Structure formats: structure tokens, C-alpha cells
Coordinates of C-alpha atoms and ligand atoms in Angstrom, one line a residue:
M1 CA -1.2 8.1 -40.9
E2 CA -2.8 4.7 -41.0
L3 CA -2.8 2.2 -38.1
F4 CA -2.0 -1.4 -38.7
K5 CA -4.3 -3.8 -40.5
K6 CA -3.4 -6.8 -38.3
I7 CA -1.6 -7.2 -35.0
L8 CA -0.3 -10.4 -33.5
I9 CA -0.6 -10.8 -29.8
A10 CA 2.3 -12.7 -28.2
N11 CA 0.7 -13.4 -24.9
R12 CA -2.2 -15.2 -23.2
G13 CA -4.7 -14.6 -20.4
E14 CA -6.5 -11.4 -19.6
I15 CA -3.9 -9.2 -21.2
A16 CA -4.3 -10.9 -24.6
V17 CA -8.0 -10.4 -24.3
R18 CA -7.5 -6.7 -23.4
V19 CA -5.4 -6.1 -26.5
I20 CA -7.9 -7.9 -28.7
R21 CA -10.6 -5.5 -27.4
A22 CA -8.5 -2.4 -28.2
C23 CA -7.8 -3.7 -31.7
R24 CA -11.4 -4.6 -32.5
E25 CA -12.5 -1.0 -31.5
L26 CA -9.7 0.4 -33.8
G27 CA -10.8 -1.8 -36.7
I28 CA -7.5 -3.8 -36.6
K29 CA -7.6 -7.6 -37.2
T30 CA -6.0 -9.8 -34.5
A31 CA -4.0 -13.0 -34.5
V32 CA -3.0 -14.7 -31.3
V33 CA -0.6 -17.5 -30.5
Y34 CA -1.4 -20.3 -28.1
A35 CA 0.0 -23.4 -26.4
D36 CA -1.7 -26.6 -27.4
V37 CA -3.3 -27.0 -23.9
E38 CA -5.0 -23.6 -24.4
K39 CA -7.2 -24.3 -27.4
D40 CA -10.3 -23.3 -25.3
A41 CA -8.7 -20.1 -23.9
L42 CA -10.7 -16.9 -24.3
H43 CA -8.0 -15.2 -26.3
V44 CA -8.1 -18.0 -28.8
R45 CA -11.9 -17.7 -29.0
L46 CA -12.0 -13.9 -29.4
A47 CA -9.2 -13.4 -31.9
D48 CA -9.8 -13.3 -35.6
E49 CA -7.1 -16.0 -36.0
A50 CA -5.2 -18.3 -33.6
I51 CA -2.0 -20.1 -34.3
C52 CA -0.8 -23.0 -32.1
I53 CA 2.9 -22.5 -31.5
G54 CA 3.9 -25.3 -29.1
P55 CA 3.3 -27.3 -25.9
S56 CA 2.3 -25.9 -22.5
N57 CA 5.9 -25.2 -21.3
P58 CA 6.3 -21.5 -21.9
S59 CA 9.9 -21.9 -23.1
Q60 CA 8.5 -23.8 -26.1
S61 CA 5.5 -21.6 -26.7
Y62 CA 4.9 -18.1 -25.3
L63 CA 8.7 -17.6 -25.0
N64 CA 9.6 -19.2 -28.3
I65 CA 10.8 -16.3 -30.4
P66 CA 11.3 -18.2 -33.7
A67 CA 7.8 -19.7 -33.4
I68 CA 6.2 -16.4 -32.7
I69 CA 8.0 -14.6 -35.5
S70 CA 6.9 -17.3 -37.9
A71 CA 3.3 -17.0 -36.7
A72 CA 3.4 -13.3 -37.4
D73 CA 4.7 -14.0 -40.9
I74 CA 2.0 -16.7 -41.5
A75 CA -0.7 -14.4 -40.3
D76 CA 0.7 -11.4 -42.2
A77 CA 0.7 -9.3 -39.1
E78 CA 2.5 -5.9 -39.3
A79 CA 3.0 -5.5 -35.6
I80 CA 3.3 -7.5 -32.4
H81 CA 1.9 -6.6 -29.0
P82 CA 3.9 -8.4 -26.3
G83 CA 1.6 -7.8 -23.3
Y84 CA 3.4 -8.1 -20.0
G85 CA 5.6 -10.8 -18.7
F86 CA 6.9 -13.4 -21.2
L87 CA 8.8 -11.6 -24.0
S88 CA 7.6 -8.1 -23.2
E89 CA 11.0 -7.0 -21.7
N90 CA 13.2 -9.1 -23.9
P91 CA 15.5 -6.9 -26.1
H92 CA 16.3 -9.9 -28.4
F93 CA 12.6 -10.2 -29.2
A94 CA 12.3 -6.5 -30.0
E95 CA 15.3 -6.9 -32.3
A96 CA 14.0 -10.1 -33.9
C97 CA 10.7 -8.2 -34.7
A98 CA 12.7 -5.4 -36.3
T99 CA 14.8 -7.8 -38.4
S100 CA 11.7 -9.4 -39.7
G101 CA 10.1 -6.1 -40.6
I102 CA 7.5 -6.3 -37.8
T103 CA 6.8 -3.4 -35.5
F104 CA 7.3 -4.2 -31.9
I105 CA 4.7 -2.3 -29.9
G106 CA 6.9 -1.0 -27.1
P107 CA 10.1 0.9 -26.5
T108 CA 13.3 0.4 -28.5
A109 CA 15.5 -2.7 -27.8
E110 CA 18.1 -0.3 -26.4
T111 CA 15.6 1.2 -23.9
I112 CA 14.5 -2.3 -22.8
R113 CA 18.1 -3.3 -22.3
M114 CA 18.9 -0.3 -20.2
G115 CA 15.7 -0.8 -18.1
G116 CA 16.4 -4.5 -17.7
D117 CA 19.7 -3.9 -16.1
K118 CA 18.4 -2.6 -12.8
A119 CA 21.9 -1.9 -11.3
K120 CA 22.9 0.3 -14.2
A121 CA 19.5 2.0 -14.4
R122 CA 20.0 3.1 -10.8
Q123 CA 23.4 4.5 -11.7
M124 CA 22.0 6.4 -14.6
M125 CA 19.1 7.9 -12.5
K126 CA 21.5 9.1 -9.9
R127 CA 23.6 10.8 -12.5
K128 CA 20.4 12.5 -13.9
G129 CA 19.4 13.8 -10.4
V130 CA 16.6 11.3 -9.7
P131 CA 17.2 10.1 -6.1
V132 CA 17.8 6.4 -5.6
V133 CA 17.9 4.3 -2.4
P134 CA 21.4 4.3 -0.9
G135 CA 23.4 1.3 -2.1
S136 CA 25.8 0.1 -4.7
D137 CA 26.9 2.0 -7.9
G138 CA 26.2 -0.7 -10.5
P139 CA 26.5 -4.4 -9.9
V140 CA 28.6 -5.9 -7.1
N141 CA 30.3 -9.1 -7.9
S142 CA 32.2 -10.1 -4.8
E143 CA 31.2 -10.7 -1.2
D144 CA 33.9 -8.2 -0.1
A145 CA 32.3 -5.5 -2.2
V146 CA 28.9 -6.1 -0.6
I147 CA 30.4 -6.1 2.9
K148 CA 32.1 -2.7 2.2
I149 CA 28.8 -1.1 1.0
A150 CA 26.8 -2.7 3.8
K151 CA 29.2 -1.2 6.4
K152 CA 28.9 2.2 4.8
I153 CA 25.1 2.3 4.5
G154 CA 24.4 0.0 7.5
F155 CA 22.4 -3.2 7.9
P156 CA 19.8 -4.4 7.0
V157 CA 20.6 -4.4 3.3
L158 CA 18.7 -5.9 0.3
L159 CA 20.5 -8.0 -2.3
K160 CA 18.6 -7.7 -5.6
A161 CA 19.1 -9.4 -8.9
S162 CA 20.1 -6.9 -11.5
A163 CA 17.9 -8.8 -14.1
G164 CA 15.1 -9.5 -11.6
G165 CA 11.4 -9.0 -11.9
G166 CA 8.0 -10.2 -10.8
G167 CA 9.0 -9.7 -7.1
R168 CA 11.5 -12.5 -7.2
G169 CA 15.3 -12.6 -6.6
M170 CA 15.5 -10.4 -3.6
R171 CA 17.1 -11.2 -0.2
V172 CA 17.2 -9.2 3.0
V173 CA 20.4 -9.4 4.9
R174 CA 20.1 -8.3 8.5
E175 CA 23.6 -8.7 9.8
E176 CA 27.1 -9.3 8.6
Q177 CA 27.2 -13.0 9.6
E178 CA 24.3 -13.7 7.2
L179 CA 26.0 -12.1 4.3
S180 CA 28.3 -14.7 3.0
Q181 CA 25.6 -17.4 2.6
A182 CA 23.0 -14.9 1.4
F183 CA 25.3 -13.6 -1.3
M184 CA 26.0 -17.0 -2.7
M185 CA 22.4 -18.1 -2.7
A186 CA 21.1 -14.9 -4.2
Q187 CA 23.7 -15.2 -7.0
R188 CA 22.8 -18.7 -7.7
E189 CA 19.1 -18.0 -7.6
A190 CA 19.5 -15.0 -9.9
L191 CA 21.4 -17.1 -12.4
A192 CA 18.8 -19.9 -12.4
A193 CA 15.8 -17.6 -12.6
F194 CA 17.0 -14.8 -14.9
G195 CA 20.0 -16.3 -16.6
N196 CA 22.2 -13.6 -15.1
G197 CA 23.9 -13.7 -11.7
D198 CA 24.6 -10.0 -11.3
L199 CA 23.5 -8.6 -8.0
Y200 CA 23.3 -5.1 -6.6
V201 CA 22.7 -3.7 -3.1
E202 CA 20.2 -1.3 -1.7
K203 CA 19.6 -0.3 1.9
Y204 CA 16.6 -2.2 3.1
L205 CA 14.0 0.4 4.1
P206 CA 11.8 -1.0 6.9
S207 CA 8.7 1.2 6.3
I208 CA 7.9 2.1 2.7
R209 CA 5.1 2.5 0.2
H210 CA 5.4 1.5 -3.4
V211 CA 4.2 4.4 -5.6
E212 CA 4.6 4.2 -9.4
V213 CA 3.9 6.6 -12.2
Q214 CA 2.5 5.7 -15.7
V215 CA 4.2 7.4 -18.5
M216 CA 3.5 7.6 -22.2
A217 CA 5.9 8.9 -24.8
D218 CA 5.8 9.1 -28.6
G219 CA 9.5 9.1 -29.4
K220 CA 9.0 12.6 -31.0
G221 CA 9.8 14.5 -27.8
N222 CA 6.4 14.3 -26.1
V223 CA 6.5 12.6 -22.7
V224 CA 3.4 12.8 -20.5
H225 CA 2.8 11.2 -17.1
L226 CA -0.7 10.0 -16.2
G227 CA -0.5 10.2 -12.5
E228 CA 0.5 7.7 -9.8
R229 CA -0.7 4.2 -8.7
D230 CA -0.1 3.1 -5.1
C231 CA 0.8 -0.6 -5.0
T232 CA 1.8 -0.8 -1.4
V233 CA -0.5 -3.8 -0.6
Q234 CA 1.9 -6.6 -1.5
R235 CA 2.7 -10.0 -0.3
R236 CA 6.3 -11.2 -0.8
H237 CA 7.0 -8.2 -3.0
Q238 CA 4.1 -9.1 -5.2
K239 CA 1.3 -6.6 -5.7
L240 CA -2.2 -7.5 -4.6
I241 CA -4.1 -4.2 -4.7
E242 CA -3.4 -1.0 -6.6
E243 CA -5.2 2.3 -6.3
S244 CA -5.0 5.9 -7.5
P245 CA -4.7 8.5 -6.2
S246 CA -2.2 7.3 -3.6
P247 CA -3.8 7.8 -0.1
I248 CA -0.6 9.7 0.8
A249 CA -0.5 12.0 -2.2
T250 CA -0.7 15.7 -1.7
A251 CA -0.6 18.1 -4.6
S252 CA 3.1 18.9 -4.0
F253 CA 4.0 15.1 -3.7
R254 CA 2.2 14.4 -7.0
K255 CA 4.0 17.2 -8.7
R256 CA 7.4 16.0 -7.4
I257 CA 6.9 12.3 -8.3
G258 CA 5.5 13.2 -11.8
E259 CA 8.5 15.4 -12.5
Y260 CA 10.9 12.6 -11.5
A261 CA 9.0 10.1 -13.7
V262 CA 9.2 12.4 -16.8
K263 CA 12.9 13.1 -16.1
A264 CA 13.5 9.3 -15.9
A265 CA 11.5 8.6 -19.0
K266 CA 13.5 11.2 -20.9
A267 CA 16.8 9.7 -19.7
F268 CA 15.8 6.3 -21.0
K269 CA 14.9 8.0 -24.4
Y270 CA 11.5 6.5 -23.7
R271 CA 8.9 5.6 -26.4
N272 CA 5.4 4.0 -25.9
A273 CA 3.9 3.0 -22.4
G274 CA 6.1 2.6 -19.4
T275 CA 6.1 2.7 -15.6
I276 CA 8.6 4.3 -13.3
E277 CA 8.4 2.6 -9.9
F278 CA 9.4 4.5 -6.7
I279 CA 9.8 3.8 -3.1
V280 CA 8.3 6.4 -0.7
D281 CA 9.5 6.4 2.9
D282 CA 7.5 7.7 5.9
D283 CA 8.9 11.2 5.4
Q284 CA 7.6 11.2 1.8
N285 CA 11.2 11.0 0.4
I286 CA 10.9 9.5 -3.1
Y287 CA 13.5 7.1 -4.5
F288 CA 13.7 5.6 -8.0
M289 CA 13.4 1.8 -7.8
E290 CA 13.1 0.6 -11.4
I291 CA 11.5 1.2 -14.8
N292 CA 9.1 -1.4 -16.3
T293 CA 9.4 -1.0 -20.1
R294 CA 6.0 -2.5 -21.0
I295 CA 2.3 -2.2 -20.2
Q296 CA 1.6 -3.2 -16.6
V297 CA -0.9 -5.5 -15.0
E298 CA -2.5 -2.6 -13.2
H299 CA -2.8 -0.2 -16.2
P300 CA -6.6 -0.2 -15.9
V301 CA -6.3 1.9 -12.7
T302 CA -4.9 4.7 -14.8
E303 CA -7.3 4.2 -17.7
E304 CA -10.3 4.5 -15.4
I305 CA -9.0 7.6 -13.5
T306 CA -7.8 9.5 -16.6
G307 CA -10.2 8.2 -19.3
V308 CA -7.2 7.3 -21.6
D309 CA -7.2 4.0 -23.3
L310 CA -3.5 3.1 -22.8
I311 CA -3.5 0.1 -25.2
K312 CA -5.0 2.1 -28.1
E313 CA -2.4 4.8 -27.4
Q314 CA 0.4 2.2 -27.4
I315 CA -0.8 1.1 -30.9
R316 CA -1.1 4.6 -32.2
V317 CA 2.4 5.5 -31.0
A318 CA 3.8 2.3 -32.5
A319 CA 2.2 3.3 -35.8
G320 CA 4.1 6.6 -35.7
L321 CA 1.4 8.9 -34.5
P322 CA 2.2 11.6 -31.9
L323 CA 0.6 11.3 -28.5
S324 CA -3.1 12.2 -28.6
F325 CA -3.0 14.3 -25.4
R326 CA -0.8 16.8 -23.7
Q327 CA 0.2 16.9 -20.0
N328 CA -2.4 19.6 -19.2
Q329 CA -5.2 17.5 -20.7
I330 CA -4.6 14.7 -18.1
K331 CA -7.1 15.3 -15.4
P332 CA -7.6 12.4 -13.0
S333 CA -11.0 12.2 -11.5
G334 CA -12.4 10.3 -8.5
H335 CA -10.8 7.2 -7.0
V336 CA -9.9 3.8 -8.5
I337 CA -9.1 0.6 -6.8
E338 CA -8.0 -2.7 -8.4
V339 CA -7.6 -6.2 -7.0
R340 CA -5.9 -9.1 -8.6
V341 CA -8.1 -12.1 -8.3
N342 CA -5.8 -15.1 -8.3
A343 CA -6.6 -18.8 -8.5
E344 CA -5.0 -19.3 -5.1
D345 CA -5.8 -20.5 -1.6
P346 CA -6.5 -17.2 0.2
E347 CA -4.9 -18.4 3.4
R348 CA -1.6 -19.6 2.1
F349 CA -1.5 -18.1 -1.5
V350 CA -0.6 -21.4 -3.1
P351 CA -1.9 -21.9 -6.7
C352 CA -5.2 -23.6 -7.0
P353 CA -5.9 -24.4 -10.7
G354 CA -8.9 -26.3 -11.8
K355 CA -12.3 -26.1 -13.5
L356 CA -14.6 -23.1 -12.9
Q357 CA -18.0 -24.6 -12.2
V358 CA -19.6 -21.2 -11.6
F359 CA -18.2 -17.8 -12.7
N360 CA -20.5 -14.9 -12.2
L361 CA -19.2 -11.4 -12.7
P362 CA -20.1 -8.4 -10.7
G363 CA -21.5 -5.4 -12.6
G364 CA -23.4 -2.2 -12.0
P365 CA -22.0 1.4 -11.8
G366 CA -18.3 1.9 -11.7
V367 CA -17.3 -1.7 -12.0
R368 CA -14.9 -3.2 -14.6
V369 CA -13.6 -6.7 -14.9
D370 CA -10.7 -7.7 -17.1
T371 CA -10.5 -11.5 -17.3
C372 CA -9.8 -14.4 -19.5
A373 CA -12.0 -16.7 -17.4
Y374 CA -15.5 -18.1 -18.1
A375 CA -17.7 -20.8 -16.5
G376 CA -16.6 -24.2 -17.7
W377 CA -13.0 -23.0 -18.4
T378 CA -10.2 -24.9 -16.6
V379 CA -7.5 -22.7 -15.1
P380 CA -4.3 -24.2 -16.4
P381 CA -1.5 -24.9 -13.8
Y382 CA 1.3 -23.8 -16.1
Y383 CA 1.0 -20.1 -16.0
D384 CA 0.5 -17.1 -13.7
S385 CA -2.4 -17.7 -11.3
M386 CA -4.1 -14.3 -11.9
I387 CA -7.4 -15.0 -13.6
A388 CA -9.2 -11.6 -13.3
K389 CA -8.7 -8.0 -12.3
L390 CA -11.6 -6.3 -10.6
I391 CA -11.5 -2.5 -10.9
V392 CA -13.9 0.0 -9.3
H393 CA -14.2 3.7 -9.9
A394 CA -16.1 6.1 -7.5
P395 CA -16.0 9.8 -6.6
T396 CA -14.1 9.3 -3.3
R397 CA -11.9 6.6 -1.7
D398 CA -14.5 5.7 0.8
E399 CA -17.1 5.2 -1.9
A400 CA -14.6 3.2 -3.9
I401 CA -14.0 0.9 -0.9
A402 CA -17.8 0.4 -0.5
R403 CA -18.2 -0.3 -4.2
M404 CA -15.3 -2.8 -4.1
K405 CA -16.8 -4.7 -1.2
R406 CA -20.2 -4.8 -3.0
A407 CA -18.6 -6.0 -6.2
L408 CA -16.5 -8.7 -4.3
H409 CA -19.7 -10.0 -2.8
E410 CA -21.3 -10.3 -6.2
F411 CA -18.3 -12.0 -7.8
T412 CA -19.1 -15.7 -7.5
I413 CA -16.5 -18.3 -8.4
E414 CA -17.0 -22.0 -7.6
G415 CA -14.8 -24.9 -8.4
I416 CA -11.5 -23.4 -7.3
K417 CA -10.3 -21.2 -4.5
T418 CA -9.5 -17.6 -5.1
T419 CA -8.1 -14.6 -3.2
I420 CA -11.6 -12.9 -3.0
P421 CA -12.1 -13.8 0.7
F422 CA -8.7 -12.3 1.5
F423 CA -9.6 -9.0 -0.2
L424 CA -12.8 -8.7 1.9
R425 CA -10.7 -8.9 5.0
I426 CA -8.4 -6.2 3.8
F427 CA -11.2 -3.8 2.7
N428 CA -12.7 -4.1 6.2
H429 CA -9.5 -3.4 8.0
P430 CA -9.4 -0.1 9.8
D431 CA -5.8 0.7 8.6
F432 CA -6.6 0.1 5.0
I433 CA -9.7 2.3 5.4
K434 CA -7.5 5.0 6.9
G435 CA -4.9 4.6 4.2
A436 CA -2.3 4.1 6.9
F437 CA -0.2 1.1 5.9
N438 CA 3.2 0.2 4.4
T439 CA 4.4 -2.9 2.4
A440 CA 4.5 -5.0 5.6
F441 CA 0.7 -4.6 6.0
V442 CA -0.5 -7.9 4.5
E443 CA 1.9 -9.9 6.6
R444 CA 0.9 -8.0 9.7
V445 CA -2.8 -8.7 9.1
M446 CA -2.2 -12.3 8.4
N447 CA 0.0 -12.8 11.5
A448 CA -2.6 -11.0 13.7
E449 CA -5.2 -13.4 12.4
R450 CA -3.1 -16.4 13.3
Q451 CA -2.4 -15.1 16.9
P452 CA -5.9 -15.7 18.4
E453 CA -5.9 -19.3 17.3
K454 CA -2.6 -19.8 19.1
K455 CA -3.8 -18.1 22.3
N456 CA -7.0 -20.2 22.4
G457 CA -5.0 -23.3 22.1
N458 CA -7.2 -26.3 21.1
G459 CA -10.1 -24.3 20.0
S460 CA -12.2 -23.3 23.0
Ligands
ADP501 P1 3.4 -5.3 -12.9 O1 4.7 -4.6 -12.6 O2 2.8 -5.2 -14.2 O3 2.5 -5.2 -11.7 P2 4.4 -7.9 -12.1 O4 5.6 -7.5 -11.4 O5 3.2 -8.4 -11.3 O6 3.9 -6.7 -13.0 O7 4.7 -8.9 -13.3 C1 3.8 -9.1 -14.3 C2 4.0 -10.4 -14.9 O8 5.3 -10.5 -15.5 C3 4.0 -11.5 -13.9 O9 3.4 -12.6 -14.6 C4 5.4 -11.7 -13.6 O10 5.6 -13.0 -13.1 C5 6.1 -11.4 -14.9 N1 7.4 -10.9 -14.8 C6 7.8 -9.6 -14.6 N2 9.1 -9.4 -14.6 C7 9.6 -10.7 -14.9 C8 11.0 -11.1 -15.2 N3 12.0 -10.4 -15.1 N4 11.1 -12.4 -15.4 C9 10.0 -13.2 -15.5 N5 8.8 -12.8 -15.3 C10 8.6 -11.6 -15.0
ADP502 P1 10.8 -6.3 -9.2 O1 11.7 -6.1 -10.4 O2 10.8 -7.8 -8.8 O3 9.4 -5.7 -9.4 P2 11.4 -4.1 -7.4 O4 12.8 -3.6 -7.4 O5 10.4 -3.4 -8.2 O6 11.5 -5.6 -8.0 O7 10.9 -4.4 -6.0 C1 9.7 -5.1 -5.7 C2 9.2 -4.7 -4.3 O8 10.2 -5.0 -3.3 C3 8.9 -3.3 -4.1 O9 7.6 -3.0 -4.5 C4 9.0 -3.1 -2.6 O10 7.9 -3.6 -1.9 C5 10.2 -4.1 -2.3 N1 11.5 -3.4 -2.2 C6 12.3 -3.1 -3.2 N2 13.4 -2.4 -2.8 C7 13.3 -2.2 -1.5 C8 14.1 -1.6 -0.5 N3 15.3 -1.0 -0.8 N4 13.6 -1.6 0.8 C9 12.5 -2.2 1.1 N5 11.7 -2.8 0.2 C10 12.0 -2.8 -1.1
MG503 MG1 9.0 -3.8 -9.7

């Protein structure tokens, strides 16, 4: 079977560049879309063709379905790769592609819809025998219903937006008195951010790790998992560092989580690349959290550890080919760590867009950088602040940490602030080095650093 002649990439930033690279190696032509303020962006420079689809505001450009479908028509592209974020998990977009005779590189609209309703997805997983965190069965739409569940499972509880994503739309409720206001505000926020006010409830687990499993399926019955990624190092529910293997993974843990992931993928009638996210508690109990029906930011971790090019595989599967590997051919080797280099102040994590005066990449053995940035480029203020991913591969975790520190020292960015100094602190922290941390780690480290200042008062 033949692959596509031309693919349109409906995204920007490093992921658009990543898809262009895969296409070029497969001999597929690329067209990209861009907002008028991004005419100097790397994805525009590297693609065979670039079509301006609107102004900076994403709702008028990177989220503009009619403009993107028209661009694909103009470019005569047979398929669209949606990247992550933007329209990647929008079932209407997948349907609009189908209606226009364009292949959407991803799962079916139906699977996207099922995965995007997190409350229902939970319910289905429970029915299929994949454990979920104690909480509501489906969405809860009254305060009384939340109170009833909270009393049953005990406080604290977590109110989550059923349509939520990107670490947003979550609210911890510690006691009953807080509930009324929290419920109202969470509902309002969910409606504003996701256009859907549905909430569901989970028990808030105080000490957890985030461990997820990459899956790949061809829609012809083959579902393979490509091992786990540990994304426990987070700030405000947003991932900062990802690694594989998970520092807590034993052979039996890996087998268990892999089986749950495949079971989940089959239940969603999965096709193409996807990720099943799990919570793991201190007793290594595994609970399904959500499914991300798209390629993820941290996919290079899996690519480096398994040697599989996930983007090429996505394209092959979308063209109707069967998976190019079987489960027993997936043999992870060594240790991989990734950091997300954000254009942010490393103390407060507020966005810090601006012009890159100097941008010198690290290199050498076992170092990969996926980026859309270059010296002289101006980081625009309108989009995600992630400008690069630094990924290192080494035989052991200790060697990977040493390599990461070496690469972070080489990485020179001037003109804007980035999260690089923050990462150096983390990789020197004894708890990170031991692998002994949970999702509260970053906050704990940052608080501990603030304490001494307080103690010394006015800077003795
Ligand atoms: P990953 O799961 O790939 O690590 P993130 O949760 O960091 O992804 O999200 C990837 C990108 O997609 C980010 O830019 C994030 O803001 C965006 N995103 C994810 N889910 C949603 C959503 N439901 N609504 C809006 N943006 C989202
Ligand atoms: P999103 O769709 O925004 O990615 P998730 O449901 O994946 O939301 O949760 C994001 C993060 O929030 C998780 O990685 C985890 O750190 C935290 N989290 C989610 N559910 C719970 C829970 N029940 N208890 C404690 N922390 C949680
Ligand atoms: Mg998630």
C-alpha cells in the first residue's frame, strides 16, 4: 500500500517541525498552516508549502476548522496530522476531515468523543475491569450529588472537568464547608475553558505518581503497548519532566500496567497512537485516569527507549498499513529523560516571551533536542510557552541524569528566561536522584528554597 503524497500539518511549534521531519524521511510532501504573526516560524520555513490561515488568536487560525480544511483542499493534501493540543482531540474536526475526503491521522471521531468525556471514560473502564480512583459514576450535576459521593469516599475530593485537559479545570475540596463554592466555581470555569460545565468527582489521593503507557493500534486488531513514561515531576498538574522506565517499575508492575493499557485501548476500539494515563499510589495500586487520543508532548521518550518512530507509525497506520511491529519486538533499552524547556521565569513559571539573542543547542552522545526555536526568532506570546524538549538517552538512570546535567549546561539561551535553571536544581536534588518523589515534589522543593530566605530575615 502506498503512503500519502502530501500531508497538511494543522499545528505549530516543535510538533509541526517533528511531523515535517517524519514526512520528509518518508518522501511525503508537507503543507503547514500558520497565523500571520508566525511567518518566520520554523515550521513555515521547513515545510514544502505554507498557507496563512488567519490572525494570531488561535480561535481564528490554528483552531479554525473551515480555514484548515480549505488549506488542505488548496494544497491538495490527502491527510491531516493534528499534532497535540489545538484540534487534535476535537471529534468535529475528525469528522470534517472525513466529510472532505481527507484522512485524519488519529483515532476515529467516535473514539475521540469517548476519550474526551472523562467521566464516561472512567465508567467504561470500571465496567471493563480496569481500576479507577474511587469517585462518581459518570458526571455529577448537583451539589447534593457531590456531597453524597464525598461523604461516601471521604474528603479530600477532587472536582474535575469532564472535558478538561492540559492540567486545567481541577479543584481540591478538603472539607464539606468548601464544597458549595468550589462546585459553583469549578462548573463555571469548566464551562468557560472547555465549553462544557460537566464535572465528576474523584478521591484526591495525597501521594501519587503519574505513570502513563504509550499504545499503538492499527484498527485491524493489533494493539501494542510501548512501555511506560513516568511524568510525576509536575507543577500545578502540568508535566515538567518525563522519564522511562519509571523509577518504581518492577517487572511485575510493568506487566500489570501494560495489560491495563492494552485492555483500555481495546475497549476504546483504538486506532493510531494514544496514551493511557494512570495514577499509582504508594502501594503500587494502579488506577486509570484518562486516555489522550493523540500523540503526546513526551512521545520522544518512548521513541528513544524503543527505537520506534511513532510519527512515521502514525502515518503508516492512517494509510491503512498494519503495525510494523509486534508486542514481543518492543524491547526498551537503557534510560531516557526529557525536560520541557519553557519560555518562563524559572522562579514563578510566568511566561517570558521575547527575542532569542543566543540559542545554542547541546549535542554529543545520547542527546536529542526537538525545538521550533532558533537564534533571532521571537517567541510569540500567544501560544504555549514550551519552546524545546531536551531528551537524553543513556544505559542507566544515573548516567542519564549526568548526561542531562551536562546537556543543560551546554544549552545556552539568551534574551529570554527559561526553565533550564530550575531543571538543574531538580537533577541535583537527592530525592530525584533516588527516584523517591511524588507529584508534590516540585512544590516541596520550591517551598524549601523559600524557607531559608524567610529565616534569615533581611538577608544576613
Ligand atoms: P501531554 O499529555 O501530551 O503531556 P499536555 O497535557 O501537556 O500534554 O497538553 C499538551 C498540549 O495540549 C498543551 O499545549 C495543552 O495546553 C494542550 N491541551 C491538552 N488538552 C487540552 C484541552 N482539553 N483543551 C485545551 N488545550 C489542551
Ligand atoms: P488533564 O486532563 O488535565 O491531563 P488528568 O486527569 O490527567 O487531567 O490529571 C492531571 C494531573 O492531576 C495528574 O497527572 C495528577 O498529577 C493530578 N491528579 C489527577 N487526578 C488526581 C487524583 N484523583 N488525586 C490526586 N492527583 C490527581
Ligand atoms: Mg492528563
